[in-house]
Tab-separated table of C-alpha atoms in Angstrom:
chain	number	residue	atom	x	y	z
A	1	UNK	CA	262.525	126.527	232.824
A	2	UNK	CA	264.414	127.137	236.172
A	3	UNK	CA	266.806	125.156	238.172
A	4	UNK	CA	266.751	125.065	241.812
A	5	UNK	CA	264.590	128.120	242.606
A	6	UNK	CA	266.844	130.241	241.585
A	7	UNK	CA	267.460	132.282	238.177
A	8	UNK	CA	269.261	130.208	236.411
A	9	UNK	CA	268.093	128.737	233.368
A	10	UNK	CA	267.936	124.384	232.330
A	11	UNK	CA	269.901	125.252	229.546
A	12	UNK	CA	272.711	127.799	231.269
A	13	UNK	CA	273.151	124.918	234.046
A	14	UNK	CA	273.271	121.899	231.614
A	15	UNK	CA	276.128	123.758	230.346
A	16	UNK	CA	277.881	124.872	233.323
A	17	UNK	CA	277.777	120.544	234.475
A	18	UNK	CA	279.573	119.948	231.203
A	19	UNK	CA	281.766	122.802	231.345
A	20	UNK	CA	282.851	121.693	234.805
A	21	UNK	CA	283.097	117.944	233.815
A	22	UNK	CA	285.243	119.131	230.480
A	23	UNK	CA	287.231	121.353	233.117
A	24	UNK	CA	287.972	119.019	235.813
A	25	UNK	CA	288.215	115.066	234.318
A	26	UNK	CA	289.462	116.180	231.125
A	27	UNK	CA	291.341	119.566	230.179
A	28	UNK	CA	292.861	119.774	234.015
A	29	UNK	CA	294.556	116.361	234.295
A	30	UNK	CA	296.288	117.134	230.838
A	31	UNK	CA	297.419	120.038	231.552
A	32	UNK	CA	298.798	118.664	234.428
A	33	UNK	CA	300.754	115.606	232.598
A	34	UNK	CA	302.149	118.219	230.130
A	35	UNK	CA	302.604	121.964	232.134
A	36	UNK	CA	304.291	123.517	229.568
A	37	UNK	CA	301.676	123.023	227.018
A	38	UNK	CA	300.644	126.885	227.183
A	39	UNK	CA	297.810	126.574	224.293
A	40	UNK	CA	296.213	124.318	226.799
A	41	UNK	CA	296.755	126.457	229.586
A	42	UNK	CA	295.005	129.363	227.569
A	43	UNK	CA	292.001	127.033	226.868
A	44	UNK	CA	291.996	125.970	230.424
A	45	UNK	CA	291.685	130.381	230.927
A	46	UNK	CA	288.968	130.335	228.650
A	47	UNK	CA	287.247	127.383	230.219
A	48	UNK	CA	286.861	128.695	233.373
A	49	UNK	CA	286.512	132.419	232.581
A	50	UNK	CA	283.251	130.594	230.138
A	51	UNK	CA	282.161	128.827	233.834
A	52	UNK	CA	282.421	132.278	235.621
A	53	UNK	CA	280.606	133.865	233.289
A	54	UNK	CA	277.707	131.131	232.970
A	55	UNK	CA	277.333	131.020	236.633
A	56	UNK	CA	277.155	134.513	237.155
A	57	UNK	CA	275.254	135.317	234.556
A	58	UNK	CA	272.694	132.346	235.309
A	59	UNK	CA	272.406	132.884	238.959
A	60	UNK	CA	272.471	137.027	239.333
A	61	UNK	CA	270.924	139.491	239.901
A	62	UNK	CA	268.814	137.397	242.285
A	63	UNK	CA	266.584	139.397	245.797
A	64	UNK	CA	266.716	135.602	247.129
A	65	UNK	CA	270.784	135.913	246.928
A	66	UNK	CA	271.921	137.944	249.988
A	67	UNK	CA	273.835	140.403	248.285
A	68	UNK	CA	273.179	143.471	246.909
A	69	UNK	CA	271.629	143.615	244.020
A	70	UNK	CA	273.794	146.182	242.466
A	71	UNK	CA	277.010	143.918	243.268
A	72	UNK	CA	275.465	141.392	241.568
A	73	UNK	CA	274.898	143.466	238.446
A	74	UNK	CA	278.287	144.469	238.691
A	75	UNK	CA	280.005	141.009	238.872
A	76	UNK	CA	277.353	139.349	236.234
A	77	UNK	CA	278.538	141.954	233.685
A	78	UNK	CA	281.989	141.781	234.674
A	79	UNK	CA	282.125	138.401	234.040
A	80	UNK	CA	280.752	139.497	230.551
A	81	UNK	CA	283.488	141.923	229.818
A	82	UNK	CA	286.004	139.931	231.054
A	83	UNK	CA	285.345	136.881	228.556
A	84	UNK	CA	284.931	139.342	225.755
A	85	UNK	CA	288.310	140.583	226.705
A	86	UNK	CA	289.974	137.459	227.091
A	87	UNK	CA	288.986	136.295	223.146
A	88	UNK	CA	290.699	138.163	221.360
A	89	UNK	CA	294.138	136.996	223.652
A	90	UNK	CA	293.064	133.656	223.291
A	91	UNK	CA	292.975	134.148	219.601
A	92	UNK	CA	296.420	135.945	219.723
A	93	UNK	CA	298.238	133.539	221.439
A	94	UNK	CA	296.888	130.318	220.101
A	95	UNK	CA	297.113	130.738	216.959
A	96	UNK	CA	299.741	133.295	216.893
A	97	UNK	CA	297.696	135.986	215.093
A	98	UNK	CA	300.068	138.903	215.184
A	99	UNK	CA	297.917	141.025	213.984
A	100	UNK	CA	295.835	141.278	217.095
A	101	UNK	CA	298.818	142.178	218.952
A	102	UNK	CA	297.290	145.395	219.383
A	103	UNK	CA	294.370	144.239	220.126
A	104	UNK	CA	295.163	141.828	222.774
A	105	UNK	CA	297.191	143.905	224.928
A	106	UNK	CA	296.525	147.235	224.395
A	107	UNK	CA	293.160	147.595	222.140
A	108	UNK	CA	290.980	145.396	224.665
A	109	UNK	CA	291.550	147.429	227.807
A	110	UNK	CA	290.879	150.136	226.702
A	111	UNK	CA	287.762	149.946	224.977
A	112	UNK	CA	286.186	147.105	226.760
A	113	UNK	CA	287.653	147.176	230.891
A	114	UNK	CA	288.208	151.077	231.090
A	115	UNK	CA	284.347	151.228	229.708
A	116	UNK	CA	283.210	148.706	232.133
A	117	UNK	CA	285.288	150.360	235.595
A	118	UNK	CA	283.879	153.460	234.416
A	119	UNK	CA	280.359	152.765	234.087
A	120	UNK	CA	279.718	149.545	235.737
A	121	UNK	CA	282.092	149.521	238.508
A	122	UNK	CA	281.926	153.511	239.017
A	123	UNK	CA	278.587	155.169	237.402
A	124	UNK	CA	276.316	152.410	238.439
A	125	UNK	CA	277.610	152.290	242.137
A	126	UNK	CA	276.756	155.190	242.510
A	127	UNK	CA	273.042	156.034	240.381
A	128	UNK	CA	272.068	152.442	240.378
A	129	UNK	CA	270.719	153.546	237.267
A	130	UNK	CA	271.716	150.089	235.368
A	131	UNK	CA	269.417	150.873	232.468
A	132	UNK	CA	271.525	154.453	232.012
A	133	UNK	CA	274.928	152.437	232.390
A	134	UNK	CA	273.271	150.155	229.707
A	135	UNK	CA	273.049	152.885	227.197
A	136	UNK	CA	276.188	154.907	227.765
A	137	UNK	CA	278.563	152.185	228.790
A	138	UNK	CA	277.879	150.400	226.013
A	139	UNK	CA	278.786	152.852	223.421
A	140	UNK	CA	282.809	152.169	222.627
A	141	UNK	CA	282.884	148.817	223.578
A	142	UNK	CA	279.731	148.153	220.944
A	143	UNK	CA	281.801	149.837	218.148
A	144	UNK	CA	285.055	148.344	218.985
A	145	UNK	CA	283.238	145.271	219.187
A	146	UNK	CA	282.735	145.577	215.848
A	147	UNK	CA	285.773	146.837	214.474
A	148	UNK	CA	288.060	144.309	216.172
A	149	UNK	CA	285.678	141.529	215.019
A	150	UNK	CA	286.778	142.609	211.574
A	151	UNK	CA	290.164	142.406	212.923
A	152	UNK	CA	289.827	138.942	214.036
A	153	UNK	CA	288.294	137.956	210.953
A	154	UNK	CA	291.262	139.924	209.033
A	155	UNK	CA	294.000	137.809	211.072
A	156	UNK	CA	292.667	134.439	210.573
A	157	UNK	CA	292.449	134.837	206.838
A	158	UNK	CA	296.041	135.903	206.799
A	159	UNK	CA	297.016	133.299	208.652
A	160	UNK	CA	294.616	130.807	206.412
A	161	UNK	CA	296.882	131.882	203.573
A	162	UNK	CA	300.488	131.826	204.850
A	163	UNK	CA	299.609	128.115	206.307
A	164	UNK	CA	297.948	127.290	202.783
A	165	UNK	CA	300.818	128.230	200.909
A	166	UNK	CA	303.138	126.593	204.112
A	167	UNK	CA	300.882	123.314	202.469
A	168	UNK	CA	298.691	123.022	205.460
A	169	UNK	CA	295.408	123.725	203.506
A	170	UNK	CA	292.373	124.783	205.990
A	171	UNK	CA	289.559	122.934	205.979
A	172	UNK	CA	286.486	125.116	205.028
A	173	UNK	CA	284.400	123.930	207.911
A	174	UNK	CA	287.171	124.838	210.363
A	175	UNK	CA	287.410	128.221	208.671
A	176	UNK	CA	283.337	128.430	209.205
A	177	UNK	CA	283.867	127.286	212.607
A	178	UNK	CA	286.291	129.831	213.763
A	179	UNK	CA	284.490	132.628	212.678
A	180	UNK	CA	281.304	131.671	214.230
A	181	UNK	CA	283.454	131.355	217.380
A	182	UNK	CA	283.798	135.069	216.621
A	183	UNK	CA	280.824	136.028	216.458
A	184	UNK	CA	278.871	135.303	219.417
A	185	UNK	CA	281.381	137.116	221.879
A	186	UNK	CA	281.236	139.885	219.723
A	187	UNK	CA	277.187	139.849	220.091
A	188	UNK	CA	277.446	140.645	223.881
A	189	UNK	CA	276.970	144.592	223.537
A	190	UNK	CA	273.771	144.148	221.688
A	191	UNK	CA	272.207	141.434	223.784
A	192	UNK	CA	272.685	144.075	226.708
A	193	UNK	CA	271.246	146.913	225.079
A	194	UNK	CA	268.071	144.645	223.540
A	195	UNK	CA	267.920	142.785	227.468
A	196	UNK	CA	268.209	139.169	225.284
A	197	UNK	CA	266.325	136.623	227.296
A	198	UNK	CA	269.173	134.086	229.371
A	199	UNK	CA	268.928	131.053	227.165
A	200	UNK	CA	269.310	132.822	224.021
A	201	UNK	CA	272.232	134.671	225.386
A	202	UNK	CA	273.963	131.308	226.710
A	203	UNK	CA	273.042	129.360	223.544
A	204	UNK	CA	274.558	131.783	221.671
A	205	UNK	CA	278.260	132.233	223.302
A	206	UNK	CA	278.618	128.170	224.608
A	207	UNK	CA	277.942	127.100	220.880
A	208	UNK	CA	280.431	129.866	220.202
A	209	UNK	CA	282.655	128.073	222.134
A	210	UNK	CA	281.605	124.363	220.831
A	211	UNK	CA	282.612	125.945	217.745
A	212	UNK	CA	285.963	127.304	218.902
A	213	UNK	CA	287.051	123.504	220.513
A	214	UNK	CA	286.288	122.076	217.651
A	215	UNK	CA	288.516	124.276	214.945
A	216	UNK	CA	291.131	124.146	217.583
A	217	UNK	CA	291.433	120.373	218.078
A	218	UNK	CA	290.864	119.810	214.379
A	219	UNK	CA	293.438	122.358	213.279
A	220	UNK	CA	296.081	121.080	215.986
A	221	UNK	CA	295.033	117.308	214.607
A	222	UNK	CA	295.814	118.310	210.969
A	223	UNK	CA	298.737	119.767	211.132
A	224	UNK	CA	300.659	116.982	213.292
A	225	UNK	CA	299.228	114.432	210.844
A	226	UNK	CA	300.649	116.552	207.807
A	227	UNK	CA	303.466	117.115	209.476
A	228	UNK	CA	304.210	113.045	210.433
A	229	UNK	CA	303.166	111.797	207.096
A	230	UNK	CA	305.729	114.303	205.742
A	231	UNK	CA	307.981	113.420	207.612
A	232	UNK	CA	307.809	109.580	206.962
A	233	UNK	CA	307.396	110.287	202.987
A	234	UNK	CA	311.063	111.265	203.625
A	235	UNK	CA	312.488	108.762	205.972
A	236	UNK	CA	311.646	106.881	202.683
A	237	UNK	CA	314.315	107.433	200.459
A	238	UNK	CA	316.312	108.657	203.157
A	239	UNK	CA	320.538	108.672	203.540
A	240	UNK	CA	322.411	107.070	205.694
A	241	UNK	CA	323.005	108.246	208.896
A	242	UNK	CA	326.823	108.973	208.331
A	243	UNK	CA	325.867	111.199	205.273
A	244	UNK	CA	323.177	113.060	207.523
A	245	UNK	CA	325.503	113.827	210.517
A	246	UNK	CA	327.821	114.848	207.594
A	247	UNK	CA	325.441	116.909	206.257
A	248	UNK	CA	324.873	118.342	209.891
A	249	UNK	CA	328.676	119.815	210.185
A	250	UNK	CA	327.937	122.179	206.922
A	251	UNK	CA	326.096	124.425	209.148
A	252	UNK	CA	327.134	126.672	212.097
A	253	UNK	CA	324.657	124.197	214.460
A	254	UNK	CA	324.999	124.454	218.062
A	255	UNK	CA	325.036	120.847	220.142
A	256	UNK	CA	321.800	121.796	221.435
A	257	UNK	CA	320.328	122.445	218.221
A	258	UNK	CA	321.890	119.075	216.461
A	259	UNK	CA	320.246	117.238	219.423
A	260	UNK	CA	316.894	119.176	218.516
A	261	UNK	CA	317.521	118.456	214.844
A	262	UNK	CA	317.819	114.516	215.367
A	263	UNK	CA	315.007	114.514	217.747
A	264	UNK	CA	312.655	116.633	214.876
A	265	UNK	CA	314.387	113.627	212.353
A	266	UNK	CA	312.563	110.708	214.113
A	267	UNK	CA	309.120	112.768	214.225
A	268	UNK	CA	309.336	114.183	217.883
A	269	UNK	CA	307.043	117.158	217.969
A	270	UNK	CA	308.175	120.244	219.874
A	271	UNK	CA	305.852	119.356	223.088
A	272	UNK	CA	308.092	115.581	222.790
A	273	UNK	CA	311.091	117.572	222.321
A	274	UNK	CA	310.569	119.359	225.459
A	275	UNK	CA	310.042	116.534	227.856
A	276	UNK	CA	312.726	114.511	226.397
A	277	UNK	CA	315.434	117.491	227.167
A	278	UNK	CA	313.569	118.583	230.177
A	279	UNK	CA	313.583	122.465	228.869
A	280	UNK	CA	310.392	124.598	227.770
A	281	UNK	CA	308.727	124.229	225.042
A	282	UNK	CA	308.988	128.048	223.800
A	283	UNK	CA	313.026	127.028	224.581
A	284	UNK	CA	312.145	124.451	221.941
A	285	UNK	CA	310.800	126.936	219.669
A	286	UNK	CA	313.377	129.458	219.765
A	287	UNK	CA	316.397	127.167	218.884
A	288	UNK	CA	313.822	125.687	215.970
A	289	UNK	CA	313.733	128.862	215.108
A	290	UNK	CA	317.495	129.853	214.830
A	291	UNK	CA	317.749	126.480	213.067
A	292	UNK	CA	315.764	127.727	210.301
A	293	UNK	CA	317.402	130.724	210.144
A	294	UNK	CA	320.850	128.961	209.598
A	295	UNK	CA	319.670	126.778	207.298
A	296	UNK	CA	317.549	128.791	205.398
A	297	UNK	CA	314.244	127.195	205.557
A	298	UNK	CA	311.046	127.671	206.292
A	299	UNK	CA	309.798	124.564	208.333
A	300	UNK	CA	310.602	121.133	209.055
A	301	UNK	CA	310.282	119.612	205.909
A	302	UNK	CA	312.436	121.622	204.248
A	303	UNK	CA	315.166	120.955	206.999
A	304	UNK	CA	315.010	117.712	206.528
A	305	UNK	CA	315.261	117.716	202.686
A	306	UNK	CA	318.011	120.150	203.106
A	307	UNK	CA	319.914	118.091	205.534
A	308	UNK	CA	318.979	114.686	203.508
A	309	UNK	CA	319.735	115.914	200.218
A	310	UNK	CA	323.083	115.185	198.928
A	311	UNK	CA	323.324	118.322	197.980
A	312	UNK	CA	322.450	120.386	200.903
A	313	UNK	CA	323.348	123.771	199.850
A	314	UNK	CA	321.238	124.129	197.130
């Protein structure tokens, strides 16, 4: 069924109004309130690049539109390319998979945007041939589709297993959930080549996404609840305040960082941390970081048992 005379499918536009209403009344004004929240910048990226695509893909190529129809090819499969590209960054940065370092900014374009300025944006201007562009321009970018899903998949089990054995066991359904974000994006090449009907195509890649909102909210959820109910297991039994600020001076701790420290103490996330000193969050990180390191732990919870112990050099 068809919206509006146009192209466009019930189901692509019944996901481009909640997309939008998502976009605008919910992941917008939060990202507002909290600007240096980058992972919800990226998801705002991946929002709107999922909008672009649906609209594009939903409304072109159209003889009612009045433009050509070989610019509309162009942008509806650009749109395509440039979601597919943006995944595996997304993935990168989010979850800080360094294994698709490569991948993210290197690996992705050039096997996915060189292919599509090549063909798409050069071959097809030129032949109109789109059928041709089809079948060669898909080549690499199928097979690296492919291999870097494998990569993806790869990643997030490595990651699984350092956060298992960091005790921040992954749920099985947001394991499932993640890779059948995968999977979809990864799809695209061979719904081109087999000319997959619209809704199919759009079911396939917004449930994709579904999927990916959901593992992200749910893993973000988990972990701060692990991390508080840590974190109040050892305010239990915890020293006095003159025996932690003692504890403090054993280690070469800038004032900055002993600030940070008491602020992690009382259950201040890094995003809290942030607003309360007014710096960036990936500030916040970094002196976290050389915290650990001069400490010698691995996390939070052990800095606080180090620094609460009464023995906190062993």
């Amino acid at each position: 069924m068809l919206v509006f005379n146009s192209e466009m499918h019930l189901l692509t536009f019944i996901f481009i109004v909640v997309e939008f209403g998502m976009l605008v009344f919910y992941q917008l004004p939060h990202y507002l309130a909290h600007t240096k929240d980058k992972s919800r910048l990226y998801y705002l990226i991946l929002l709107s690049l999922l909008l672009v695509y649906n609209v594009t893909g939903g409304l072109f190529p159209d003889p009612a539109i009045p433009l050509p129809i070989t610019l509309q090819n162009i942008i509806a499969y650009g749109s395509g390319f440039l979601m597919a590209s943006y995944f595996p960054y997304f993935f990168y940065k989010t979850l800080a998979l360094e294994k698709l370092r490569f991948h993210a900014l290197y690996g992705v374009p050039l096997f996915l945007l060189l292919p599509y300025l090549v063909f798409f944006a050069g071959f097809y201007t030129f032949t109109e041939d789109l059928d041709a562009t089809i079948k060669w321009g898909m080549i690499i970018p199928f097979f690296y589709s492919i291999f870097i899903m494998a990569a993806i998949l790869r990643a997030l089990r490595i990651k699984f297993r350092q956060e298992d054995r960091a005790g921040y066991p992954v749920h099985q359904w947001e394991a499932l959930s993640i890779y059948c974000a995968v999977l979809p994006w990864v799809c695209m090449t061979i719904f081109s080549y087999l000319h997959i009907s619209q809704w199919i195509e759009v079911l396939c890649t917004n449930l994709g996404f579904i999927c990916t909102t959901a593992a992200f909210i749910s893993h973000a959820v988990r972990k701060e609840k692990i991390n508080r109910r840590r974190l109040e297991e050892l305010s239990v039994a915890r020293p006095s305040d003159e025996e932690f600020e003692q504890n403090l001076n054993r280690y070469n701790f800038s004032n900055r960082e002993i600030e940070i420290i008491r602020l992690l103490r009382m259950g201040n996330s890094k995003q809290e941390i942030s607003e309360k000193l007014f710096i960036a969050t990936a500030t916040v990180s970094r002196h976290v970081q050389n915290i650990h390191y001069k400490a010698e732990v691995g996390n939070r919870i052990e800095l606080m048992r180090r620094l609460e112990s009464s023995y906190p050099d062993k």
